[in-house]
XYZ file of C-alpha atoms in Angstrom:
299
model
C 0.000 0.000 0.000
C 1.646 2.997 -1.048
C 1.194 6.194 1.439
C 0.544 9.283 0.455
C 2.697 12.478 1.904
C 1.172 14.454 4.402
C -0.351 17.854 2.937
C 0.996 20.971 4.251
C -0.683 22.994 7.175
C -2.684 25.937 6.928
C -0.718 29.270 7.073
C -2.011 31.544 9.234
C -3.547 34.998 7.871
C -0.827 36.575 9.581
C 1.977 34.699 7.898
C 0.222 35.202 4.414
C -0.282 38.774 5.265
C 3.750 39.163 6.116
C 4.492 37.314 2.758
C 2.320 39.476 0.704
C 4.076 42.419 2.051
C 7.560 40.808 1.693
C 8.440 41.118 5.244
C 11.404 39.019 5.316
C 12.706 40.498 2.135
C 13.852 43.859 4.009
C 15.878 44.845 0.760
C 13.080 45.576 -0.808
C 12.155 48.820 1.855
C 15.856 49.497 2.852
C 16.483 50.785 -0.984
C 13.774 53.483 0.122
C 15.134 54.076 3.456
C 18.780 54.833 3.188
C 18.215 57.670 0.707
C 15.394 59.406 2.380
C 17.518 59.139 5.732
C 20.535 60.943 3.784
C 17.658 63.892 2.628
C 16.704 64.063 6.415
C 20.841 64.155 7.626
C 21.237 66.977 5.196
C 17.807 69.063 4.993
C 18.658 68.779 9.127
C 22.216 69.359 9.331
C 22.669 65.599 10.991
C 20.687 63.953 13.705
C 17.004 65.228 12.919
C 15.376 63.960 16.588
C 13.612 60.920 17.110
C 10.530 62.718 16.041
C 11.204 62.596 12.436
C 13.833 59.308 12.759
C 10.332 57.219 13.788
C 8.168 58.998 11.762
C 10.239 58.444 8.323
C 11.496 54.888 9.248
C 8.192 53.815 9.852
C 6.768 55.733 6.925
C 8.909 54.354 4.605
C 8.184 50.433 5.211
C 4.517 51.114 5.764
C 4.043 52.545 2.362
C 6.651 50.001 0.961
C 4.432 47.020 2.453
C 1.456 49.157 0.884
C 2.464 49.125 -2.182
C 3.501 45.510 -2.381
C -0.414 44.994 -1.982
C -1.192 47.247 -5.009
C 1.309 45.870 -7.165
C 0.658 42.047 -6.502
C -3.282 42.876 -6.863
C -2.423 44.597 -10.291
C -0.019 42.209 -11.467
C -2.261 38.911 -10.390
C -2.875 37.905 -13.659
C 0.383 38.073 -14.719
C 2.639 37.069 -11.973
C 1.567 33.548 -12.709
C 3.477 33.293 -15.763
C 6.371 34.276 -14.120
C 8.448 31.689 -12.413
C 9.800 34.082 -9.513
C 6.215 35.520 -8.652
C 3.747 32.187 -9.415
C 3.741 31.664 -5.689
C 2.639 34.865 -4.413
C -0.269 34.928 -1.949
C -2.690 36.703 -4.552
C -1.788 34.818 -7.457
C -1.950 31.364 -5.401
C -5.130 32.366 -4.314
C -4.251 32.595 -0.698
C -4.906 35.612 -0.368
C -8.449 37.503 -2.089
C -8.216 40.847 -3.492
C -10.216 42.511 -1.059
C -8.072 41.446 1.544
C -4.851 42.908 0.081
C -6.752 46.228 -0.951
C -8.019 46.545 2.711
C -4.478 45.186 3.732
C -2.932 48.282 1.615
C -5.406 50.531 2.577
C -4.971 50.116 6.223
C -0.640 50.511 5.822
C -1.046 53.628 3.961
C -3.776 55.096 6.387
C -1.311 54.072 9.048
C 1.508 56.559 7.577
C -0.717 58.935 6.634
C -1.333 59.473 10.804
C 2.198 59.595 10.494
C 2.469 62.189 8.282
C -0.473 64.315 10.324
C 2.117 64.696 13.094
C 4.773 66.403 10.667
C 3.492 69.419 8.510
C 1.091 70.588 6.173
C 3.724 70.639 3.460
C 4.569 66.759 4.307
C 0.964 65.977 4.436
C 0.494 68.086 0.880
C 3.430 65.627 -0.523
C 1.980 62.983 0.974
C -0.767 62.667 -1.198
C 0.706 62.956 -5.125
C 3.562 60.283 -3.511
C 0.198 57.922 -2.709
C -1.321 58.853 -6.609
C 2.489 57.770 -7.857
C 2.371 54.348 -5.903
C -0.939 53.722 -7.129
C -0.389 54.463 -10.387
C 2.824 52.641 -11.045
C 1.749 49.130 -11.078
C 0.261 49.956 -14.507
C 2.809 51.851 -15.959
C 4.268 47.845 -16.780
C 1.131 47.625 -19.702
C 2.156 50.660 -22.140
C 5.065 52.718 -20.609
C 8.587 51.803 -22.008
C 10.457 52.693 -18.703
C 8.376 51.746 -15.717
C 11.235 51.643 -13.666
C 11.244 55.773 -14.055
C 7.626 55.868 -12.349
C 8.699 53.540 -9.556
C 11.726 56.168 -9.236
C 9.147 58.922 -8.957
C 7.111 57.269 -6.308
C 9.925 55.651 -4.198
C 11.995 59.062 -4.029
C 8.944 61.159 -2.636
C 10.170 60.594 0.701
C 13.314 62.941 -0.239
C 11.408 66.548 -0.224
C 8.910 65.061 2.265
C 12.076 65.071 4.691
C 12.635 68.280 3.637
C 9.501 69.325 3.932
C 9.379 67.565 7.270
C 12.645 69.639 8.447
C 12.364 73.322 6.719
C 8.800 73.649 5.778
C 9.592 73.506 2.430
C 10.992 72.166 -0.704
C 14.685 73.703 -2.076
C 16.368 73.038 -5.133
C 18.545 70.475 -4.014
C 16.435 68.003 -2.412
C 14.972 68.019 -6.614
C 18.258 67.098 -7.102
C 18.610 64.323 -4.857
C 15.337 63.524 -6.242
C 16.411 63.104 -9.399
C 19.217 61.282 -8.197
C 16.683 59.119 -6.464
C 15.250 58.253 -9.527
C 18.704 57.038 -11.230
C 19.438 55.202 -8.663
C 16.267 53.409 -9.137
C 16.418 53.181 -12.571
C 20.066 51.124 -11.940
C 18.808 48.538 -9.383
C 14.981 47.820 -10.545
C 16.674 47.606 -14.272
C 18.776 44.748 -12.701
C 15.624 43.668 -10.879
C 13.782 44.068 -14.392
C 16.712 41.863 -16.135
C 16.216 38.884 -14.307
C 12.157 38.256 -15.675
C 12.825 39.451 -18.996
C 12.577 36.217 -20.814
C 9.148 35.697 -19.017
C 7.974 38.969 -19.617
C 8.441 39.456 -23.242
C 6.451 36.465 -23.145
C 3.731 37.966 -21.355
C 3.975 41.562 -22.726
C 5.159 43.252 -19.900
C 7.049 46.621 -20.308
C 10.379 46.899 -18.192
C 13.419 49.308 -18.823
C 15.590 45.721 -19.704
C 13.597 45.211 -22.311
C 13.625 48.597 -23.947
C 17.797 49.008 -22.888
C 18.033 45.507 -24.685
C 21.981 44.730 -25.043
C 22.406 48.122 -23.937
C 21.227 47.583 -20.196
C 24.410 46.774 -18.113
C 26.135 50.479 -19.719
C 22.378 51.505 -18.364
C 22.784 50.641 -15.250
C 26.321 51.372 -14.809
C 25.567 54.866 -15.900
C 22.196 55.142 -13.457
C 24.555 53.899 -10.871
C 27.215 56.802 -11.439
C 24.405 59.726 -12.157
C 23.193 59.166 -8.835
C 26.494 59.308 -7.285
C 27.740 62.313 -8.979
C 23.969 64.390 -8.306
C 24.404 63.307 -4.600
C 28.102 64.143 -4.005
C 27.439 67.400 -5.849
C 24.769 68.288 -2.683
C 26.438 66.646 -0.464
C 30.010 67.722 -0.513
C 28.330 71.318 -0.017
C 26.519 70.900 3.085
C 28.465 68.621 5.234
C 31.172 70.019 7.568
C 33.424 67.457 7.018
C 34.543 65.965 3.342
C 36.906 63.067 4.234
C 33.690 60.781 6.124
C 31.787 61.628 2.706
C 34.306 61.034 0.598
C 35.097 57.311 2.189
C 31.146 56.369 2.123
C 30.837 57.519 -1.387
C 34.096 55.326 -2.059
C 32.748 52.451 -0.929
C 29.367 52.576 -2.865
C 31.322 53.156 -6.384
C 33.127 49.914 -5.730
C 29.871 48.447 -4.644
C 28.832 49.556 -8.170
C 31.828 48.126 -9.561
C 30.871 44.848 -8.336
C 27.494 45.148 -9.806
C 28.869 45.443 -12.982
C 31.293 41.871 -12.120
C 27.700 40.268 -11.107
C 25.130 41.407 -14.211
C 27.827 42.110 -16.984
C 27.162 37.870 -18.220
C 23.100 38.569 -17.763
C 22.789 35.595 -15.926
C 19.217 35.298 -13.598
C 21.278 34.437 -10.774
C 24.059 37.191 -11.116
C 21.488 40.094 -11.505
C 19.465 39.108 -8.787
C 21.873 38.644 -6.351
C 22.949 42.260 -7.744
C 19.100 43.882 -6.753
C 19.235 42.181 -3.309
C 22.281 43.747 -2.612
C 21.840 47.140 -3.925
C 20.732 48.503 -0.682
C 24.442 48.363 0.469
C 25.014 51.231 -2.122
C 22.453 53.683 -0.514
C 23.566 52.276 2.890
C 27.169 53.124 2.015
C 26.052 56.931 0.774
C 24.278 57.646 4.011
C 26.967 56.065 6.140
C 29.202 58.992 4.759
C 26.841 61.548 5.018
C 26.154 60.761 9.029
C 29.747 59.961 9.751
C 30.357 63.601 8.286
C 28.357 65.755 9.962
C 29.259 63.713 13.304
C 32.883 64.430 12.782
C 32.189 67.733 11.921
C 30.808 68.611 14.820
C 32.984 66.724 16.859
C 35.833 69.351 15.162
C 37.958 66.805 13.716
């Protein structure tokens, strides 16, 4: 008599609720976090308070998790013709749509209260950032460069921190905006070359399909705009250039290994490449604390 194997427990809604949101994927909110902590060290002049620390750490996974819920519920249909995605909760049918809508809902709700304790010029930001994250998700159907959108909505947190700090919005935290944006452009493009054989099958649009055998000088060249816009507004507001100088050292020859990992286009070298690209942020941000810390320590 031949026994069958034993079926696999029920998850929890909890546990499916923490996978749709990608909770123990932390790379995917840190990419967010380390730049809009480097627009609060400088709109602040270094430590901002634990006011605006809690607010804009929270903030930022909240509205990451959020829009995990959007996406997945937009891209149900297709992430099940996509080897990497088939599994998710809303395309397993785990999890309903209504659940990850209310799910979404209740996140972004969540740092909106956030936002309420800030500003009226965060709160005014606040709500185009929330039309952005909405919107992206279908950006993949017609728009040659999604990756640009996701930029858009993922660097809103930059003159929110400003906002958050000064009351308003200068020139450079556009910049570091914009910079924002490249940088996003460099690691979702790697993120984007992993699926491309699935979706050109599908018809999705991603920036590694319209780069084509041009991507990797893409990214490289994302990777180094962003570097050059943020050392350019960073090198004139810190007190102290030798702290920046090492961080931003350290994140070109994290770049430089990018290019070692995606250069062969190989699934496994680019995504081991996204997962990692929080380092590079991480690296930026480490140079931009350390330098107003030693700067006002006077060495």
């Amino acid at each position: 008599m031949v026994s069958t194997p034993p079926s696999a427990p029920p998850r929890s809604r909890l546990s499916l609720y923490l996978d749709l949101i990608r909770w123990d994927r932390p790379a995917g909110w840190l990419v967010l976090y380390w730049p809009t902590m480097g627009a609060l060290w400088l709109a602040a002049g270094g430590w901002p308070g634990w006011h605006l620390f809690i607010v804009f750490t929270l903030g930022t996974v909240l509205m990451r998790s959020a829009g995990c819920c959007i996406n997945d519920v937009a891209d149900r249909n297709f992430d099940r013709y996509v080897k990497r995605t088939a599994q998710r909760p809303i395309t397993s049918g785990l999890v309903s749509v209504r659940e990850a809508l209310t799910l979404g809902a209740v996140l972004a709700l969540i740092a909106f209260a956030l936002a309420l304790t800030t500003n009226w010029a965060v709160i005014a930001w606040s709500v185009p950032a929330l039309l952005v994250t909405i919107v992206y998700p279908f950006t993949k159907r017609f728009f040659a460069m999604p990756q640009a959108v996701l930029g858009i909505a993922f660097g809103f947190g930059i003159p929110m921190a400003y906002a958050a700090v000064r009351g308003s919005v200068p020139l450079e935290a556009l910049w570091l905006f914009l910079g924002k944006i490249a940088l996003v452009l460099a690691y979702d493009t790697e993120y984007a070359m992993v699926d491309r054989d699935d979706d050109l099958k599908i018809g999705m649009k991603t920036s590694a399909i319209t780069l084509g055998r041009a991507d990797v000088a893409a990214v490289m060249g994302f990777f180094a705009l962003y570097l050059a816009i943020w050392w350019s507004v960073s090198a004139a507001r810190v007190p102290a250039l030798w702290p920046l100088a090492l961080g931003f050292a350290v994140a070109a020859a994290q770049v430089a290994w990018h290019y070692t990992l995606i250069r062969t286009r190989t699934r496994e070298g680019c995504f081991v490449a996204f997962k990692q690209s929080h380092w590079i942020g991480a690296a930026v941000f480490a140079g931009i604390a350390a330098a107003f810390a030693v700067g006002r320590a006077g060495y």
